[in-house]
Amino acid sequence: MSNNIPVLPGFIQNHDSGQQTLRLWCRWCCTWHEHGYTGTPVGQTTDRVAHCGAPDSTYQGTGYDILVSGTPFSAVANTMRKATPAQQRAIREGRITPTVQQLRDQEPPVG
Ligand SMILES: [Zn+2]
């Protein structure tokens, strides 16, 4: 683990298909990133490249280490206010409105 790589909690999402993915809150996109889950045990980290829609995202350059949480995604999904599709478009275009900034300033979920 290198010093400059952020460690973020990731939450396992169980899909109806039986598939599992790892979801993490992105404070830049103000949405939940979704990554493939390959069975990393709870409490351990797995590194990923960030596919971030926000041009000013620092995750883009570094990627991140995802600390797998024992809390299921379903328990945290509704605790964060996500950007609307229109806001997500604005973020992708680099327009950070005061409302978007408020979304970015939300306290991140704890693993
Ligand atoms: Zn992002």
GROMACS .gro file of N, CA and C and ligand atoms in nm:
model
  334
    1MET      N    1   0.084  -0.120   0.000
    1MET     CA    2   0.000   0.000   0.000
    1MET      C    3   0.087   0.125   0.000
    2SER      N    4   0.077   0.207  -0.098
    2SER     CA    5   0.156   0.329  -0.104
    2SER      C    6   0.085   0.442  -0.031
    3ASN      N    7   0.165   0.539   0.011
    3ASN     CA    8   0.114   0.647   0.096
    3ASN      C    9   0.006   0.732   0.032
    4ASN      N   10   0.016   0.751  -0.096
    4ASN     CA   11  -0.074   0.847  -0.160
    4ASN      C   12  -0.202   0.786  -0.211
    5ILE      N   13  -0.218   0.657  -0.192
    5ILE     CA   14  -0.338   0.592  -0.241
    5ILE      C   15  -0.444   0.593  -0.131
    6PRO      N   16  -0.558   0.657  -0.159
    6PRO     CA   17  -0.660   0.662  -0.054
    6PRO      C   18  -0.719   0.525  -0.026
    7VAL      N   19  -0.756   0.504   0.098
    7VAL     CA   20  -0.826   0.381   0.138
    7VAL      C   21  -0.971   0.419   0.166
    8LEU      N   22  -1.061   0.357   0.094
    8LEU     CA   23  -1.203   0.391   0.106
    8LEU      C   24  -1.283   0.266   0.138
    9PRO      N   25  -1.387   0.280   0.220
    9PRO     CA   26  -1.469   0.162   0.250
    9PRO      C   27  -1.551   0.120   0.127
   10GLY      N   28  -1.557  -0.009   0.105
   10GLY     CA   29  -1.638  -0.063  -0.003
   10GLY      C   30  -1.743  -0.156   0.055
   11PHE      N   31  -1.864  -0.151  -0.001
   11PHE     CA   32  -1.977  -0.224   0.054
   11PHE      C   33  -2.025  -0.326  -0.050
   12ILE      N   34  -2.044  -0.448  -0.004
   12ILE     CA   35  -2.082  -0.555  -0.097
   12ILE      C   36  -2.231  -0.543  -0.130
   13GLN      N   37  -2.259  -0.540  -0.258
   13GLN     CA   38  -2.399  -0.538  -0.303
   13GLN      C   39  -2.435  -0.675  -0.359
   14ASN      N   40  -2.541  -0.731  -0.306
   14ASN     CA   41  -2.592  -0.860  -0.354
   14ASN      C   42  -2.701  -0.835  -0.457
   15HIS      N   43  -2.677  -0.880  -0.578
   15HIS     CA   44  -2.774  -0.859  -0.685
   15HIS      C   45  -2.868  -0.979  -0.694
   16ASP      N   46  -2.986  -0.954  -0.751
   16ASP     CA   47  -3.085  -1.061  -0.766
   16ASP      C   48  -3.029  -1.178  -0.846
   17SER      N   49  -2.937  -1.148  -0.937
   17SER     CA   50  -2.878  -1.252  -1.022
   17SER      C   51  -2.785  -1.344  -0.943
   18GLY      N   52  -2.756  -1.306  -0.816
   18GLY     CA   53  -2.660  -1.383  -0.739
   18GLY      C   54  -2.520  -1.324  -0.746
   19GLN      N   55  -2.501  -1.232  -0.840
   19GLN     CA   56  -2.372  -1.164  -0.855
   19GLN      C   57  -2.351  -1.067  -0.739
   20GLN      N   58  -2.225  -1.046  -0.705
   20GLN     CA   59  -2.192  -0.947  -0.603
   20GLN      C   60  -2.098  -0.842  -0.662
   21THR      N   61  -2.121  -0.717  -0.627
   21THR     CA   62  -2.029  -0.610  -0.666
   21THR      C   63  -1.990  -0.532  -0.542
   22LEU      N   64  -1.886  -0.451  -0.559
   22LEU     CA   65  -1.833  -0.371  -0.449
   22LEU      C   66  -1.867  -0.225  -0.481
   23ARG      N   67  -1.933  -0.158  -0.388
   23ARG     CA   68  -1.975  -0.020  -0.414
   23ARG      C   69  -1.903   0.074  -0.319
   24LEU      N   70  -1.856   0.183  -0.373
   24LEU     CA   71  -1.794   0.281  -0.284
   24LEU      C   72  -1.840   0.421  -0.320
   25TRP      N   73  -1.854   0.504  -0.217
   25TRP     CA   74  -1.901   0.639  -0.237
   25TRP      C   75  -1.789   0.723  -0.295
   26CYS      N   76  -1.819   0.792  -0.406
   26CYS     CA   77  -1.721   0.881  -0.466
   26CYS      C   78  -1.759   1.024  -0.434
   27ARG      N   79  -1.674   1.092  -0.360
   27ARG     CA   80  -1.705   1.229  -0.321
   27ARG      C   81  -1.688   1.326  -0.437
   28TRP      N   82  -1.628   1.280  -0.546
   28TRP     CA   83  -1.609   1.366  -0.664
   28TRP      C   84  -1.729   1.357  -0.757
   29CYS      N   85  -1.773   1.236  -0.785
   29CYS     CA   86  -1.890   1.215  -0.873
   29CYS      C   87  -2.021   1.232  -0.796
   30CYS      N   88  -2.013   1.220  -0.663
   30CYS     CA   89  -2.133   1.219  -0.578
   30CYS      C   90  -2.227   1.105  -0.620
   31THR      N   91  -2.167   0.992  -0.649
   31THR     CA   92  -2.243   0.870  -0.678
   31THR      C   93  -2.163   0.752  -0.619
   32TRP      N   94  -2.223   0.634  -0.628
   32TRP     CA   95  -2.154   0.513  -0.585
   32TRP      C   96  -2.083   0.452  -0.703
   33HIS      N   97  -1.951   0.442  -0.697
   33HIS     CA   98  -1.879   0.367  -0.799
   33HIS      C   99  -1.910   0.218  -0.779
   34GLU      N  100  -1.904   0.144  -0.888
   34GLU     CA  101  -1.930   0.001  -0.881
   34GLU      C  102  -1.810  -0.075  -0.939
   35HIS      N  103  -1.763  -0.173  -0.865
   35HIS     CA  104  -1.649  -0.253  -0.908
   35HIS      C  105  -1.683  -0.401  -0.894
   36GLY      N  106  -1.617  -0.480  -0.972
   36GLY     CA  107  -1.632  -0.624  -0.958
   36GLY      C  108  -1.581  -0.667  -0.821
   37TYR      N  109  -1.647  -0.767  -0.764
   37TYR     CA  110  -1.605  -0.818  -0.634
   37TYR      C  111  -1.553  -0.959  -0.652
   38THR      N  112  -1.427  -0.978  -0.610
   38THR     CA  113  -1.364  -1.107  -0.636
   38THR      C  114  -1.338  -1.184  -0.507
   39GLY      N  115  -1.415  -1.152  -0.402
   39GLY     CA  116  -1.409  -1.234  -0.282
   39GLY      C  117  -1.308  -1.193  -0.177
   40THR      N  118  -1.252  -1.072  -0.191
   40THR     CA  119  -1.162  -1.022  -0.085
   40THR      C  120  -1.236  -1.024   0.048
   41PRO      N  121  -1.176  -1.085   0.152
   41PRO     CA  122  -1.247  -1.096   0.279
   41PRO      C  123  -1.274  -0.959   0.343
   42VAL      N  124  -1.378  -0.953   0.423
   42VAL     CA  125  -1.410  -0.834   0.501
   42VAL      C  126  -1.288  -0.795   0.584
   43GLY      N  127  -1.257  -0.665   0.586
   43GLY     CA  128  -1.145  -0.615   0.665
   43GLY      C  129  -1.014  -0.610   0.588
   44GLN      N  130  -1.014  -0.665   0.466
   44GLN     CA  131  -0.894  -0.657   0.382
   44GLN      C  132  -0.917  -0.560   0.267
   45THR      N  133  -0.807  -0.517   0.207
   45THR     CA  134  -0.819  -0.419   0.099
   45THR      C  135  -0.791  -0.483  -0.037
   46THR      N  136  -0.849  -0.423  -0.139
   46THR     CA  137  -0.827  -0.466  -0.276
   46THR      C  138  -0.814  -0.339  -0.360
   47ASP      N  139  -0.712  -0.333  -0.444
   47ASP     CA  140  -0.690  -0.207  -0.515
   47ASP      C  141  -0.763  -0.205  -0.649
   48ARG      N  142  -0.806  -0.087  -0.687
   48ARG     CA  143  -0.880  -0.069  -0.811
   48ARG      C  144  -0.838   0.059  -0.881
   49VAL      N  145  -0.854   0.058  -1.012
   49VAL     CA  146  -0.843   0.179  -1.092
   49VAL      C  147  -0.978   0.250  -1.082
   50ALA      N  148  -0.975   0.381  -1.067
   50ALA     CA  149  -1.101   0.456  -1.057
   50ALA      C  150  -1.151   0.495  -1.195
   51HIS      N  151  -1.279   0.468  -1.219
   51HIS     CA  152  -1.341   0.516  -1.342
   51HIS      C  153  -1.432   0.631  -1.301
   52CYS      N  154  -1.371   0.747  -1.288
   52CYS     CA  155  -1.439   0.860  -1.228
   52CYS      C  156  -1.486   0.954  -1.336
   53GLY      N  157  -1.610   1.000  -1.323
   53GLY     CA  158  -1.665   1.092  -1.423
   53GLY      C  159  -1.627   1.236  -1.399
   54ALA      N  160  -1.568   1.265  -1.285
   54ALA     CA  161  -1.539   1.405  -1.252
   54ALA      C  162  -1.398   1.441  -1.297
   55PRO      N  163  -1.384   1.543  -1.382
   55PRO     CA  164  -1.251   1.578  -1.433
   55PRO      C  165  -1.154   1.620  -1.323
   56ASP      N  166  -1.205   1.672  -1.211
   56ASP     CA  167  -1.115   1.717  -1.105
   56ASP      C  168  -1.092   1.610  -0.998
   57SER      N  169  -1.137   1.487  -1.025
   57SER     CA  170  -1.121   1.380  -0.926
   57SER      C  171  -0.975   1.344  -0.905
   58THR      N  172  -0.933   1.339  -0.779
   58THR     CA  173  -0.796   1.296  -0.750
   58THR      C  174  -0.786   1.144  -0.758
   59TYR      N  175  -0.899   1.074  -0.754
   59TYR     CA  176  -0.896   0.927  -0.759
   59TYR      C  177  -0.849   0.878  -0.896
   60GLN      N  178  -0.876   0.958  -0.998
   60GLN     CA  179  -0.843   0.919  -1.134
   60GLN      C  180  -0.695   0.884  -1.148
   61GLY      N  181  -0.608   0.965  -1.089
   61GLY     CA  182  -0.464   0.945  -1.102
   61GLY      C  183  -0.412   0.833  -1.014
   62THR      N  184  -0.467   0.818  -0.895
   62THR     CA  185  -0.410   0.727  -0.797
   62THR      C  186  -0.479   0.591  -0.791
   63GLY      N  187  -0.607   0.586  -0.834
   63GLY     CA  188  -0.687   0.470  -0.799
   63GLY      C  189  -0.710   0.472  -0.649
   64TYR      N  190  -0.753   0.360  -0.595
   64TYR     CA  191  -0.771   0.354  -0.451
   64TYR      C  192  -0.767   0.210  -0.402
   65ASP      N  193  -0.746   0.199  -0.271
   65ASP     CA  194  -0.757   0.070  -0.205
   65ASP      C  195  -0.896   0.064  -0.144
   66ILE      N  196  -0.969  -0.040  -0.173
   66ILE     CA  197  -1.103  -0.055  -0.117
   66ILE      C  198  -1.095  -0.148   0.003
   67LEU      N  199  -1.135  -0.094   0.118
   67LEU     CA  200  -1.140  -0.173   0.241
   67LEU      C  201  -1.279  -0.237   0.248
   68VAL      N  202  -1.282  -0.368   0.235
   68VAL     CA  203  -1.411  -0.437   0.227
   68VAL      C  204  -1.482  -0.433   0.362
   69SER      N  205  -1.600  -0.376   0.363
   69SER     CA  206  -1.678  -0.359   0.485
   69SER      C  207  -1.772  -0.477   0.507
   70GLY      N  208  -1.798  -0.507   0.634
   70GLY     CA  209  -1.895  -0.609   0.668
   70GLY      C  210  -2.038  -0.558   0.662
   71THR      N  211  -2.053  -0.426   0.644
   71THR     CA  212  -2.187  -0.368   0.631
   71THR      C  213  -2.233  -0.383   0.487
   72PRO      N  214  -2.350  -0.441   0.463
   72PRO     CA  215  -2.395  -0.457   0.325
   72PRO      C  216  -2.432  -0.323   0.262
   73PHE      N  217  -2.416  -0.315   0.130
   73PHE     CA  218  -2.447  -0.191   0.059
   73PHE      C  219  -2.591  -0.147   0.085
   74SER      N  220  -2.681  -0.244   0.097
   74SER     CA  221  -2.822  -0.209   0.117
   74SER      C  222  -2.843  -0.125   0.244
   75ALA      N  223  -2.752  -0.137   0.340
   75ALA     CA  224  -2.767  -0.063   0.466
   75ALA      C  225  -2.716   0.080   0.456
   76VAL      N  226  -2.635   0.109   0.356
   76VAL     CA  227  -2.579   0.244   0.345
   76VAL      C  228  -2.624   0.319   0.220
   77ALA      N  229  -2.685   0.245   0.127
   77ALA     CA  230  -2.717   0.303  -0.004
   77ALA      C  231  -2.798   0.433   0.009
   78ASN      N  232  -2.890   0.434   0.101
   78ASN     CA  233  -2.978   0.551   0.110
   78ASN      C  234  -2.931   0.655   0.211
   79THR      N  235  -2.811   0.636   0.265
   79THR     CA  236  -2.762   0.732   0.364
   79THR      C  237  -2.692   0.851   0.297
   80MET      N  238  -2.664   0.838   0.167
   80MET     CA  239  -2.594   0.945   0.096
   80MET      C  240  -2.687   1.006  -0.008
   81ARG      N  241  -2.681   1.139  -0.022
   81ARG     CA  242  -2.757   1.205  -0.129
   81ARG      C  243  -2.673   1.205  -0.256
   82LYS      N  244  -2.724   1.132  -0.357
   82LYS     CA  245  -2.653   1.119  -0.484
   82LYS      C  246  -2.682   1.238  -0.575
   83ALA      N  247  -2.590   1.266  -0.665
   83ALA     CA  248  -2.615   1.364  -0.769
   83ALA      C  249  -2.724   1.312  -0.862
   84THR      N  250  -2.813   1.402  -0.905
   84THR     CA  251  -2.915   1.366  -1.004
   84THR      C  252  -2.846   1.348  -1.140
   85PRO      N  253  -2.915   1.287  -1.237
   85PRO     CA  254  -2.853   1.276  -1.369
   85PRO      C  255  -2.806   1.411  -1.425
   86ALA      N  256  -2.885   1.517  -1.405
   86ALA     CA  257  -2.845   1.650  -1.455
   86ALA      C  258  -2.721   1.700  -1.381
   87GLN      N  259  -2.716   1.675  -1.251
   87GLN     CA  260  -2.597   1.716  -1.174
   87GLN      C  261  -2.475   1.635  -1.214
   88GLN      N  262  -2.498   1.505  -1.243
   88GLN     CA  263  -2.385   1.421  -1.286
   88GLN      C  264  -2.328   1.471  -1.418
   89ARG      N  265  -2.419   1.518  -1.506
   89ARG     CA  266  -2.374   1.573  -1.634
   89ARG      C  267  -2.290   1.699  -1.608
   90ALA      N  268  -2.339   1.785  -1.519
   90ALA     CA  269  -2.267   1.909  -1.486
   90ALA      C  270  -2.129   1.877  -1.429
   91ILE      N  271  -2.122   1.776  -1.341
   91ILE     CA  272  -1.993   1.738  -1.282
   91ILE      C  273  -1.897   1.692  -1.391
   92ARG      N  274  -1.950   1.608  -1.484
   92ARG     CA  275  -1.864   1.560  -1.594
   92ARG      C  276  -1.811   1.675  -1.678
   93GLU      N  277  -1.891   1.783  -1.686
   93GLU     CA  278  -1.849   1.900  -1.764
   93GLU      C  279  -1.769   1.998  -1.680
   94GLY      N  280  -1.742   1.962  -1.557
   94GLY     CA  281  -1.659   2.046  -1.472
   94GLY      C  282  -1.733   2.163  -1.408
   95ARG      N  283  -1.866   2.162  -1.414
   95ARG     CA  284  -1.943   2.270  -1.352
   95ARG      C  285  -1.984   2.228  -1.212
   96ILE      N  286  -1.914   2.280  -1.114
   96ILE     CA  287  -1.939   2.244  -0.975
   96ILE      C  288  -2.024   2.356  -0.912
   97THR      N  289  -2.151   2.336  -0.911
   97THR     CA  290  -2.244   2.435  -0.856
   97THR      C  291  -2.241   2.427  -0.704
   98PRO      N  292  -2.291   2.530  -0.636
   98PRO     CA  293  -2.297   2.523  -0.489
   98PRO      C  294  -2.374   2.400  -0.440
   99THR      N  295  -2.479   2.361  -0.511
   99THR     CA  296  -2.555   2.242  -0.472
   99THR      C  297  -2.470   2.116  -0.484
  100VAL      N  298  -2.395   2.106  -0.592
  100VAL     CA  299  -2.305   1.992  -0.610
  100VAL      C  300  -2.198   1.993  -0.501
  101GLN      N  301  -2.149   2.111  -0.470
  101GLN     CA  302  -2.047   2.121  -0.365
  101GLN      C  303  -2.102   2.068  -0.232
  102GLN      N  304  -2.229   2.097  -0.206
  102GLN     CA  305  -2.292   2.045  -0.083
  102GLN      C  306  -2.295   1.893  -0.084
  103LEU      N  307  -2.325   1.834  -0.200
  103LEU     CA  308  -2.324   1.688  -0.212
  103LEU      C  309  -2.183   1.635  -0.184
  104ARG      N  310  -2.084   1.706  -0.237
  104ARG     CA  311  -1.945   1.664  -0.218
  104ARG      C  312  -1.902   1.674  -0.072
  105ASP      N  313  -1.963   1.768   0.000
  105ASP     CA  314  -1.922   1.792   0.139
  105ASP      C  315  -1.988   1.695   0.237
  106GLN      N  316  -2.072   1.604   0.188
  106GLN     CA  317  -2.136   1.508   0.279
  106GLN      C  318  -2.029   1.425   0.349
  107GLU      N  319  -2.058   1.394   0.475
  107GLU     CA  320  -1.971   1.305   0.551
  107GLU      C  321  -1.972   1.167   0.483
  108PRO      N  322  -1.855   1.115   0.446
  108PRO     CA  323  -1.856   0.986   0.375
  108PRO      C  324  -1.902   0.872   0.464
  109PRO      N  325  -1.955   0.766   0.404
  109PRO     CA  326  -2.001   0.651   0.484
  109PRO      C  327  -1.885   0.584   0.553
  110VAL      N  328  -1.911   0.531   0.670
  110VAL     CA  329  -1.808   0.461   0.748
  110VAL      C  330  -1.824   0.311   0.724
  111GLY      N  331  -1.714   0.242   0.707
  111GLY     CA  332  -1.720   0.100   0.671
  111GLY      C  333  -1.766   0.011   0.783
  112ZN      ZN  334  -1.606   0.928  -0.907
   0.00000   0.00000   0.00000
